[in-house]
Amino acid sequence: MTTAPDAPDAALLAGGISKSVSPERLPALRRRIQAVLIATQILGGLGIAIGVALAAVLAKEVSGTEALSGLASTATVAGPALLAMPLASLMARRGRRAGLVLAYLVGALGSAVAVLGATAGSFPLLLAGLVGFGAGSSANLAARFAAADLAEPDRRARAISTVVWATTIGAVLGPNIAAPAGESVSGLGIPAAAGPFVWASGVFVVAAAMVAALLRPDPLLTARALAGPEEAAAADGRSLKAGLRAVRASSRARLALVTVAGSHTAMVSIMSMTPVALSHHGAGIRLIGLVISGHIAGMYAFSPVMGWLSDRLGRLAVIGLAVALLATAALLAGTAGPSHGQTALGLFVLGLGWSAGLVSGSALLTDSVPQAARAAVQGLSDFIMNTSAGLGGLAAGLIVSQAGYGWLNLVGACLLLPMTVLAARGALRRA
């Protein structure tokens, strides 16, 4: 990995930003950067939610078979996994602004390619577009770490959780404007189910423009500059190899990675097959939609509570809470059978457990590695998280088809064991 481009930037920042951002100005800068991240997080969440609402429907229309429609969700999950490491490398060298702009633009381009594939009736082109579209969510994932760059250590989890919470607005609005988005392309020769991707492309472009114009000074580069000239110039410590070394050297960083990946994989695996289980027990589309809406509310709406608890009680305590919530969710959903109410409660608790794991794990990861290595380690975390979830989603279908939904929930609970063991070891070491 080349480091030459970093040296001038480091010198400039150490001599410029660190002087211009005085201690008195830092609180206002934190608030302004958080406001920009919240605004773009809403837009990014909206763009993803608009498209996801009809991705499977569009895949079925283009492929002509329901059997291939599931590849739409696989493609959207593959996108952020493929972009995670290149994005981390770019942000480690150039800062958050460059990485977020790139992710949003990839999402915009992917959305446009998906529309082109749908219009041309090309299923491979559609899938390629959905991979790029899904990659746009990488910006929303990276934004939580951008919020932590300048946050005070004892408020870091709350800064992360506030940005995660902002996704709620876009996630709720997105599915509700999918129909108008489809109607807007009537007469243009574009399938109605592709209309949301036209809108998503535009939303991603607006988000990229906002980041480019308003996320100044860059929070990651500013944090490095404020840490001192040595930290700002430590280009060798920003490589992906340095990030791996930092993880190997810190048991708390390893716990954080396992927490984020385990929580996300358990959630995606169970959530992805819940609509199928509900339909087998007679639930209609409206009821399934309500259950998933409740799940999304659990994921995002209560994240500020998880951030507050993580800062007040400590990261390990909230990781323990995440394990308890996710295990309870698996028990509730896995034993619900025909009880739609119990399934809905299980999915809501599943969302709460995911929120606790993501917020506390992300904060612990940021706490546990040196400033120079943070961007690389955070990118590694998102790569592992998305790759694990993608594999979990694929395995979930096989488990349900061969053994049933109850067994899927049992497997999901077993995914929490590594997280539980590492958290218990961490607690014993601190005792």
mmCIF file of N, CA and C in Angstrom, residues 84 100-102 128 193 358:
data_model
loop_
_atom_site.group_PDB
_atom_site.id
_atom_site.type_symbol
_atom_site.label_atom_id
_atom_site.label_comp_id
_atom_site.label_asym_id
_atom_site.label_seq_id
_atom_site.Cartn_x
_atom_site.Cartn_y
_atom_site.Cartn_z
ATOM 1 N N ALA A 84 -16.243 -2.963 1.254
ATOM 2 C CA ALA A 84 -15.775 -2.609 2.598
ATOM 3 C C ALA A 84 -14.274 -2.374 2.669
ATOM 4 N N LEU A 100 -17.055 8.248 1.924
ATOM 5 C CA LEU A 100 -18.510 8.344 1.896
ATOM 6 C C LEU A 100 -19.010 8.778 0.519
ATOM 7 N N VAL A 101 -18.324 9.733 -0.092
ATOM 8 C CA VAL A 101 -18.721 10.178 -1.439
ATOM 9 C C VAL A 101 -18.628 9.008 -2.418
ATOM 10 N N LEU A 102 -17.531 8.258 -2.354
ATOM 11 C CA LEU A 102 -17.376 7.117 -3.259
ATOM 12 C C LEU A 102 -18.497 6.104 -3.059
ATOM 13 N N ALA A 128 -25.919 -7.267 -11.321
ATOM 14 C CA ALA A 128 -24.724 -6.420 -11.193
ATOM 15 C C ALA A 128 -25.101 -5.055 -10.636
ATOM 16 N N ALA A 193 -41.609 -1.508 -11.251
ATOM 17 C CA ALA A 193 -40.818 -2.002 -10.123
ATOM 18 C C ALA A 193 -39.398 -1.450 -10.130
ATOM 19 N N LEU A 358 -24.504 -3.921 17.786
ATOM 20 C CA LEU A 358 -23.837 -3.042 16.830
ATOM 21 C C LEU A 358 -23.254 -1.803 17.510
#
